[in-house]
Amino acid sequence: MAETAPQTIYLKDYTPFGWTVTSVHLTFKLHPSATRVISRIAFAPNPDAPAQSFFLHGEALKLMSAKLDGVPCTPELSPSGLSLTVPKEPFVFECEVEISPETNTALEGLYMSNGMYCTQCEAEGFRKITYYPDRPDVMSTFTVRIEGAEPVLLSNGNKGKQGAGFAEWHDPWPKPAYLFALVAGDLINHPDRFQTQSGRDVELNIWVRKGDETKCAFGMAALKASMRWDETVYGREYDLDIFNIVAVDDFNMGAMENKGLNIFNSSCVLASPETSTDDNFERIEAIIAHEYFHNWTGNRITCRDWFQLCLKEGLTVYRDSQFTSDLRSAPVKRISDVSDLRARQFREDSGPLAHPVRPESFVEINNFYTATVYEKGAEVIGMLKRLVGDDAYYKALDLYFTRHDGEAATIEDWLKVFEEVTGRSLKRFKRWYSSAGTPRLSVTESFNNGRYTLTFKQETPPTPGQPQKKPRVIPIAVGLLGPDGAELQPTTLLEMTKRQQSFSFDGLAAKPVASILRDFSAPVVLDHARSNAERAFLLAHDTDPFNKWEAGQALRRASLIASVTTGAAPDTAFLDAAARVARDDSLDPAFRALVLQPIGQDDLAAELHAEGHTPDPQAIYDASETMAQSLAQHLADSLPRLYAQTTVDGPFVPDAAGAGKRALNARILAMLTRMDGGAQARAQFATADNMTLQSAALNALLAQDIGSDEAAAFFAQWQGDRLVMDKWFAAQVAFAAPEKAANTAEALTNHPLFTLKNPNRFRAVFGALATNHAGFHHASGQGYRLLADWLIKLDTLNPQTTARMCTAFQTYSRYDAARQTSAKASLERILATDGLSRDTTEMVTRILEG
């Protein structure tokens, strides 16, 4: 049973806080088990708020003293905060509390990581530091004094007085408490400087533990590129004298955008060719950009309440996607984003955890840091930009920044600036924020007397709490190709506003082939009956890179579904088409790698379920393996040549060109390993001078269950590097055969380097198990039972990570009765645990009730 009865918070119940906070002064006297926090907070009545009792949030705090306007007082305490009778005019509340950072395993509030003090306050962690109105619409300037023996003492804002054993910081920009940050420890900085477009000089630092200082250069270059890009594209200049990033090993999320002091999971900032893959480099570049872009879309303008979380996260994800597209390959980035959206957000949208981009209610806000809020939220921004056009989009953003700077805004505020700039109503478009579920867009076509007509119908399946759905505005980008492959109609944006709608094109000599939903212009599932010949035609001729790739995916998906449902052999139409792409040197290597990338087995299960089948994870695995083997055999005569052509010579450079070539090389190596028994992969593993090549070889061997020697050698080489060890743990589980996956994960939990306290290490093992589709959903139920065992253990230490890992179970109801019974039993066992956190209670309850 849960530790406390869950309380549901509703958007409709929002009321402003009864007081404004005009200034905050904090003093920290650091001690591992008894840190003292002294706060001095100036309040004034809020004329825009209804009458209410004075209440400050506070959890797990030991109150030592309190004063009201300098006079000692005795507040009424509860497990969630304190209440006090206060004057009707401005007043100052002071208090001193004691907290224990070293026993804070939840990694929320002020805690310790390998001897370093650090904070994580989003969403509601500040209440574990001191008593405060811990809500995003209460904004104030902060002055902070840190006293401690640590050589580096950091907080938000600009430097104040510094001396032996103390440091003062002042942030002149009003911020909510969730953006507060403090770091103290024995750290080394990687310094640099940046000159803004107005000529201001900014000090830059990446702070790391000793031994990591050689892994900062790429992160610093990414930061400077982000700062320049935001000035150039959005006109946003940095606004403090200093910008600090700190790498922390124990961190629940990827990174945090605290004003002027970004705290990063070490895996999201530290990089070197020897220890990081191309994917790591691109992810680091994107996350650094994301957190920096929050300086305006999240910090200078924050969200009024946590229901508006997508306002800062969706917009900032969209901006970091633009950044990566500009620096690397826009088509490859778009395909990668859609692949991730379908694998994570579509999965969420079709199950018990489905919720709108702006939820109407929540129990624990930490459970709503989801793919729907982030990735679908970004897709909504992209659709809006398509509908209004680039010029109007940037004019609206300028107005948004000007009007709401220093404020806590809402989705209504956001849409209003677009309505004012464009003069159009966005009332119907707003349904994307309030309606859960992924629309299914079906299309039929007709051709008569030179007129080609496309008729679309939209339908969104029911989701929890929303059985009925109104039609949404759907931007549909369409191009038309002639029988010879020539483009007859360049990309045209159709705006669908009704449940069913037709669009016609006149003056055509012959029936065209339609390229629909170009660049994935809306986050929908497209149902369009096509022949394999038509799909192969689009793969060969479509000028839109996304739809060119999508045609190949559709060919592969249709063949795999036929294999699962009827036992059919892999379709030669797909094998031939994929082979042509693989051999086509005129195409971008990164694009060719994406065409050759296998379809996720969970994605296939979702498609089978949508078509009325009960997906069999083992059958899906077997069909996927047969397809991979057939493609390798189909390309057998070309594989040695392709491998040689895609081998990158010279020093490792983590740029788009090299990364694309290495990605294709890894795909070819995986196929070669099926044909040569691992000879080429072993040779590459032995000679690799960078992690991209070494891990590609190891993964290819593990996937064929012939990599035990290389796994041992990898461990011997890298056991001293904790981030590389995460790769080692994850690869062994991710590439294990279904019948071995749970056993492999269980064995790794007994390894001396496995620990419950580090979220990265836990996710390396159990995140990998959850993504091993046939392994986690193995008919024995062992995967369900093992994960449940460890989630119960983890919940007592880290409820946030536990709750997020529970999402592995969210699709259990799509499988057969035996699997459903087994998964449900594991979920019920978690829910019955004494003292279960409210984070995990809410998540498991939603999954079971869904």
Coordinates of C-alpha atoms in Angstrom, one line a residue, residues 44-430:
A44 CA 3.8 40.9 0.0
P45 CA 0.0 40.3 -0.5
N46 CA -1.0 39.4 -4.0
P47 CA -3.9 41.6 -5.1
D48 CA -4.8 39.2 -7.9
A49 CA -5.2 36.2 -5.6
P50 CA -8.3 35.1 -3.6
A51 CA -8.1 35.1 0.2
Q52 CA -6.3 32.0 1.5
S53 CA -4.3 30.7 4.4
F54 CA -0.6 31.1 4.4
F55 CA 1.1 27.8 3.7
L56 CA 4.7 26.9 2.6
H57 CA 5.7 23.6 1.2
G58 CA 8.3 21.6 3.1
E59 CA 9.1 17.9 3.3
A60 CA 11.6 15.9 5.4
L61 CA 12.8 19.1 7.0
K62 CA 13.9 19.6 10.7
L63 CA 12.7 23.0 11.7
M64 CA 15.2 24.6 14.1
S65 CA 13.8 28.1 14.4
A66 CA 11.3 30.5 12.7
K67 CA 10.8 34.3 12.8
L68 CA 8.1 36.6 11.5
D69 CA 9.3 40.1 11.0
G70 CA 12.2 39.3 13.3
V71 CA 10.1 38.0 16.1
P72 CA 10.3 34.2 16.9
C73 CA 7.1 32.3 15.9
T74 CA 5.8 28.8 16.1
P75 CA 4.3 27.6 12.8
E76 CA 1.9 24.7 12.6
L77 CA 3.8 21.8 10.9
S78 CA 2.6 18.9 8.8
P79 CA 4.4 16.3 6.7
S80 CA 3.8 18.5 3.6
G81 CA 4.7 22.0 5.0
L82 CA 3.9 24.7 7.5
S83 CA 1.0 27.1 8.2
L84 CA 1.2 30.4 9.9
T85 CA -1.0 33.4 10.5
V86 CA 0.7 36.4 8.8
P87 CA 0.0 40.2 8.5
K88 CA -2.1 41.7 5.8
E89 CA 0.8 43.9 4.7
P90 CA 4.3 43.0 3.5
F91 CA 6.4 40.9 5.9
V92 CA 9.6 38.8 6.2
F93 CA 9.6 35.2 7.1
E94 CA 12.8 33.6 8.3
C95 CA 13.6 30.1 9.3
E96 CA 16.5 27.7 9.8
V97 CA 16.1 24.0 8.9
E98 CA 18.4 21.0 9.0
I99 CA 18.6 18.4 6.2
S100 CA 20.8 15.3 5.5
P101 CA 22.2 15.3 2.0
E102 CA 24.1 12.1 2.4
T103 CA 21.0 10.0 3.2
N104 CA 18.9 11.5 0.3
T105 CA 18.9 8.6 -2.1
A106 CA 15.9 9.9 -4.0
L107 CA 18.2 12.4 -5.7
E108 CA 15.7 15.2 -5.2
G109 CA 16.4 18.3 -3.3
L110 CA 20.0 18.6 -1.9
Y111 CA 21.9 15.3 -2.0
M112 CA 25.4 14.0 -2.4
S113 CA 27.0 12.2 -5.4
N114 CA 30.4 10.7 -4.8
G115 CA 31.3 13.4 -2.2
M116 CA 29.8 16.2 -4.3
Y117 CA 26.8 18.3 -3.0
C118 CA 24.3 18.9 -5.8
T119 CA 20.6 19.7 -6.2
Q120 CA 17.7 18.7 -8.4
C121 CA 14.6 20.8 -7.7
E122 CA 12.4 20.2 -10.7
A123 CA 9.5 19.6 -10.3
E124 CA 9.0 19.8 -6.5
G125 CA 12.4 19.3 -5.0
F126 CA 13.0 22.7 -3.4
R127 CA 10.5 21.9 -0.6
K128 CA 13.1 19.3 0.5
I129 CA 15.6 22.1 1.0
T130 CA 13.6 24.7 2.9
Y131 CA 10.0 25.9 3.5
Y132 CA 8.8 27.8 0.4
P133 CA 5.8 28.3 -1.9
D134 CA 7.2 25.6 -4.2
R135 CA 5.2 26.3 -7.4
P136 CA 6.4 27.6 -10.8
D137 CA 4.2 30.8 -10.8
V138 CA 6.0 32.2 -7.7
M139 CA 9.1 33.9 -9.0
S140 CA 11.7 36.0 -7.2
T141 CA 15.3 37.1 -7.2
F142 CA 17.7 34.9 -5.2
T143 CA 20.8 35.7 -3.2
V144 CA 22.7 32.7 -2.0
R145 CA 25.6 32.3 0.5
I146 CA 27.3 28.9 0.6
E147 CA 29.6 28.0 3.5
G148 CA 31.7 24.8 3.3
A149 CA 35.2 23.3 3.1
E150 CA 34.7 22.3 -0.6
P151 CA 37.0 24.2 -3.0
V152 CA 34.2 24.9 -5.5
L153 CA 30.9 26.5 -4.3
L154 CA 28.4 27.2 -7.1
S155 CA 24.9 28.6 -7.3
N156 CA 22.7 30.4 -9.8
G157 CA 23.4 33.8 -11.3
N158 CA 26.5 36.0 -11.1
K159 CA 29.4 35.8 -8.6
G160 CA 29.3 37.9 -5.5
K161 CA 31.8 37.9 -2.7
Q162 CA 34.2 34.9 -2.6
G163 CA 36.6 33.8 0.1
A164 CA 38.1 31.0 2.1
G165 CA 35.2 28.6 2.9
F166 CA 32.4 30.7 1.4
A167 CA 30.9 32.0 -1.8
E168 CA 28.0 34.3 -2.6
W169 CA 25.9 34.3 -5.7
H170 CA 23.1 36.6 -6.9
D171 CA 20.7 35.9 -9.7
P172 CA 19.1 39.2 -10.9
W173 CA 16.4 37.4 -13.0
P174 CA 13.3 36.4 -11.1
K175 CA 12.8 32.6 -11.1
P176 CA 10.7 29.9 -9.5
A177 CA 12.2 27.6 -6.9
Y178 CA 12.4 24.7 -9.3
L179 CA 15.2 26.5 -11.1
F180 CA 17.4 26.9 -8.0
A181 CA 20.7 25.0 -8.0
L182 CA 23.7 24.5 -5.8
V183 CA 26.8 22.5 -6.3
A184 CA 29.8 22.1 -4.0
G185 CA 32.8 19.8 -4.3
D186 CA 36.3 19.1 -5.4
L187 CA 35.9 19.9 -9.0
I188 CA 38.0 20.9 -12.0
N189 CA 36.7 23.4 -14.6
H190 CA 37.1 23.4 -18.4
P191 CA 37.0 27.1 -19.1
D192 CA 36.2 29.2 -22.1
R193 CA 34.6 32.5 -23.1
F194 CA 31.8 33.7 -25.4
Q195 CA 31.1 37.1 -26.7
T196 CA 27.4 37.8 -27.3
Q197 CA 26.1 39.6 -30.4
S198 CA 25.9 42.9 -28.3
G199 CA 29.5 42.5 -27.3
R200 CA 29.1 41.2 -23.7
D201 CA 31.8 38.8 -22.5
V202 CA 30.5 35.7 -20.8
E203 CA 32.6 33.3 -18.7
L204 CA 31.9 29.6 -19.5
N205 CA 32.9 26.6 -17.4
I206 CA 32.2 22.8 -17.5
W207 CA 32.9 21.5 -14.0
V208 CA 33.9 17.8 -13.6
R209 CA 35.5 15.4 -11.2
K210 CA 39.2 14.8 -11.4
G211 CA 40.0 12.4 -14.3
D212 CA 37.1 13.7 -16.5
E213 CA 38.7 17.0 -17.6
T214 CA 39.8 15.5 -21.0
K215 CA 36.1 14.8 -21.9
C216 CA 34.8 18.4 -21.9
A217 CA 36.0 19.9 -25.2
F218 CA 33.1 18.6 -27.3
G219 CA 30.5 19.8 -24.7
M220 CA 32.0 23.2 -24.6
A221 CA 32.0 23.5 -28.4
A222 CA 28.3 22.4 -28.4
L223 CA 27.5 25.1 -25.8
K224 CA 29.1 27.9 -27.8
A225 CA 27.4 26.6 -31.0
S226 CA 24.0 26.7 -29.1
M227 CA 24.6 30.2 -27.9
R228 CA 25.4 31.5 -31.3
W229 CA 22.5 29.6 -33.0
D230 CA 20.0 31.0 -30.5
E231 CA 21.2 34.5 -31.3
T232 CA 21.1 34.0 -35.0
V233 CA 17.8 32.1 -35.4
Y234 CA 15.7 33.4 -32.5
G235 CA 17.5 36.6 -31.6
R236 CA 17.9 35.4 -28.0
E237 CA 21.1 36.6 -26.2
Y238 CA 22.5 35.2 -23.0
D239 CA 21.8 37.4 -20.0
L240 CA 24.3 36.7 -17.2
D241 CA 28.1 37.2 -16.8
I242 CA 28.8 33.5 -16.3
F243 CA 27.4 30.1 -17.5
N244 CA 28.3 27.0 -15.6
I245 CA 27.7 23.3 -16.4
V246 CA 28.4 20.6 -13.8
A247 CA 28.7 16.8 -14.6
V248 CA 27.0 14.7 -11.9
D249 CA 27.1 10.9 -11.8
D250 CA 23.9 10.3 -9.9
F251 CA 21.1 12.1 -11.6
N252 CA 17.5 11.0 -12.2
M253 CA 17.2 12.8 -15.6
G254 CA 19.4 13.8 -18.5
A255 CA 20.1 17.4 -17.4
M256 CA 18.5 20.4 -15.7
E257 CA 18.3 24.0 -17.0
N258 CA 18.8 25.8 -13.7
K259 CA 19.4 29.5 -14.4
G260 CA 23.1 29.9 -15.2
L261 CA 24.1 26.6 -13.5
N262 CA 23.0 23.7 -15.6
I263 CA 23.4 20.3 -13.8
F264 CA 24.0 17.4 -16.2
N265 CA 24.0 13.7 -15.9
S266 CA 27.6 12.8 -16.6
S267 CA 26.5 10.7 -19.6
C268 CA 25.0 13.7 -21.2
V269 CA 28.1 16.0 -21.2
L270 CA 31.3 13.9 -21.0
A271 CA 32.6 12.7 -24.3
S272 CA 35.8 11.4 -26.0
P273 CA 36.3 9.3 -29.1
E274 CA 37.7 6.4 -27.1
T275 CA 34.7 6.2 -24.7
S276 CA 31.7 7.7 -26.6
T277 CA 29.9 6.6 -29.7
D278 CA 28.6 8.9 -32.5
D279 CA 25.1 8.5 -31.0
N280 CA 26.6 9.7 -27.7
F281 CA 28.2 12.8 -29.3
E282 CA 24.9 13.8 -31.1
R283 CA 22.9 13.2 -28.0
I284 CA 25.3 15.3 -25.9
E285 CA 25.2 18.1 -28.5
A286 CA 21.4 18.1 -28.5
I287 CA 21.0 18.0 -24.7
I288 CA 23.4 20.8 -24.1
A289 CA 21.5 22.8 -26.7
H290 CA 18.2 21.9 -25.1
E291 CA 19.2 23.0 -21.6
Y292 CA 20.8 26.2 -22.9
F293 CA 17.7 27.1 -25.0
H294 CA 15.6 26.8 -21.8
N295 CA 17.3 30.0 -20.7
W296 CA 14.5 31.8 -22.6
T297 CA 11.9 29.1 -23.2
G298 CA 11.6 27.9 -19.6
N299 CA 13.6 30.3 -17.5
R300 CA 13.0 33.9 -18.6
I301 CA 9.5 32.7 -19.5
T302 CA 8.4 29.8 -17.3
C303 CA 5.1 27.8 -17.0
R304 CA 2.3 29.1 -14.8
D305 CA 1.7 25.6 -13.3
W306 CA 2.9 22.1 -14.0
F307 CA -0.1 21.4 -16.4
Q308 CA 1.7 23.8 -18.8
L309 CA 4.9 21.8 -18.7
C310 CA 4.7 21.3 -22.5
L311 CA 4.9 25.0 -23.0
K312 CA 8.6 25.0 -21.9
E313 CA 9.5 21.4 -22.8
G314 CA 7.7 20.9 -26.1
L315 CA 8.9 24.3 -27.4
T316 CA 12.5 23.6 -26.3
V317 CA 12.6 20.1 -27.8
Y318 CA 11.4 21.6 -31.1
R319 CA 14.2 24.2 -30.9
D320 CA 16.9 21.7 -30.1
S321 CA 15.6 19.6 -33.0
Q322 CA 16.0 22.6 -35.3
F323 CA 19.5 23.1 -34.0
T324 CA 20.5 19.5 -34.7
S325 CA 18.9 19.7 -38.2
D326 CA 20.9 22.8 -39.0
L327 CA 24.2 21.5 -37.7
R328 CA 23.8 17.9 -39.1
S329 CA 21.4 16.4 -41.6
A330 CA 17.8 17.7 -41.5
P331 CA 16.3 14.6 -43.2
V332 CA 18.2 12.1 -41.0
K333 CA 17.2 14.1 -37.9
R334 CA 13.6 14.1 -38.9
I335 CA 13.5 10.4 -39.6
S336 CA 15.3 9.7 -36.2
D337 CA 12.8 11.9 -34.4
V338 CA 9.8 10.2 -35.9
S339 CA 11.3 6.8 -35.2
D340 CA 11.7 7.8 -31.5
L341 CA 8.2 9.3 -31.5
R342 CA 6.6 6.1 -32.8
A343 CA 8.6 3.9 -30.4
R344 CA 7.9 5.9 -27.3
Q345 CA 5.1 8.4 -27.6
F346 CA 2.8 6.4 -29.9
R347 CA 3.2 3.5 -27.5
E348 CA 2.2 5.8 -24.6
D349 CA -0.7 7.2 -26.5
S350 CA -2.2 3.8 -27.3
G351 CA -2.1 2.4 -23.7
P352 CA -3.3 3.1 -20.2
L353 CA -0.8 5.9 -19.7
A354 CA -2.2 8.0 -22.5
H355 CA -2.7 11.6 -21.6
P356 CA -3.1 15.0 -23.4
V357 CA 0.0 17.1 -24.2
R358 CA -1.5 19.3 -21.4
P359 CA -3.0 17.0 -18.8
E360 CA -6.1 17.9 -16.9
S361 CA -5.0 16.2 -13.7
F362 CA -2.1 14.4 -12.0
V363 CA -1.2 12.8 -8.7
E364 CA 2.6 13.1 -8.9
I365 CA 3.9 15.6 -11.4
N366 CA 7.2 13.6 -11.8
N367 CA 5.2 11.0 -13.7
F368 CA 4.3 13.5 -16.4
Y369 CA 7.8 14.1 -17.7
T370 CA 6.7 12.0 -20.7
A371 CA 7.2 11.5 -24.4
T372 CA 3.8 13.0 -24.9
V373 CA 4.7 16.3 -23.1
Y374 CA 8.2 16.5 -24.7
E375 CA 8.1 14.8 -28.1
K376 CA 4.5 15.2 -29.0
G377 CA 4.6 18.7 -27.6
A378 CA 7.4 19.4 -30.0
E379 CA 5.4 18.0 -32.9
V380 CA 2.5 20.3 -32.0
I381 CA 4.9 23.3 -32.3
G382 CA 6.1 21.9 -35.7
M383 CA 2.5 21.7 -37.0
L384 CA 1.8 25.2 -35.8
K385 CA 4.8 26.5 -37.7
R386 CA 3.8 24.7 -40.9
L387 CA 0.3 26.1 -40.7
V388 CA 1.3 29.8 -40.1
G389 CA 4.5 29.8 -42.1
D390 CA 8.1 30.7 -41.1
D391 CA 7.7 34.4 -41.1
A392 CA 4.6 34.4 -38.9
Y393 CA 6.1 31.9 -36.6
Y394 CA 9.2 34.0 -35.8
K395 CA 7.1 37.2 -35.5
A396 CA 4.9 35.4 -33.0
L397 CA 7.9 34.2 -31.1
D398 CA 9.3 37.7 -30.9
L399 CA 5.9 38.9 -29.5
Y400 CA 5.9 36.0 -27.0
F401 CA 9.3 36.8 -25.7
T402 CA 8.5 40.5 -25.4
R403 CA 5.1 40.2 -23.8
H404 CA 5.8 37.4 -21.3
D405 CA 9.5 38.0 -20.3
G406 CA 9.7 37.5 -16.6
E407 CA 6.3 35.8 -16.4
A408 CA 4.8 32.4 -15.8
A409 CA 2.8 31.7 -18.9
T410 CA 0.1 29.3 -20.2
I411 CA -0.8 27.6 -23.4
E412 CA -3.5 30.2 -23.9
D413 CA -0.8 32.9 -23.7
W414 CA 1.3 31.0 -26.3
L415 CA -1.6 30.5 -28.8
K416 CA -2.8 34.1 -28.4
V417 CA 0.4 35.6 -29.8
F418 CA 0.0 33.5 -33.0
E419 CA -3.7 34.5 -33.3
E420 CA -2.7 38.2 -33.0
V421 CA 0.1 37.9 -35.6
T422 CA -1.8 35.8 -38.1
G423 CA -5.4 37.0 -37.5
R424 CA -6.6 33.4 -37.5
S425 CA -8.4 31.4 -34.8
L426 CA -6.6 28.5 -33.3
K427 CA -9.5 27.3 -31.2
R428 CA -9.6 24.0 -33.2
F429 CA -5.9 23.6 -33.3
K430 CA -5.9 23.8 -29.5

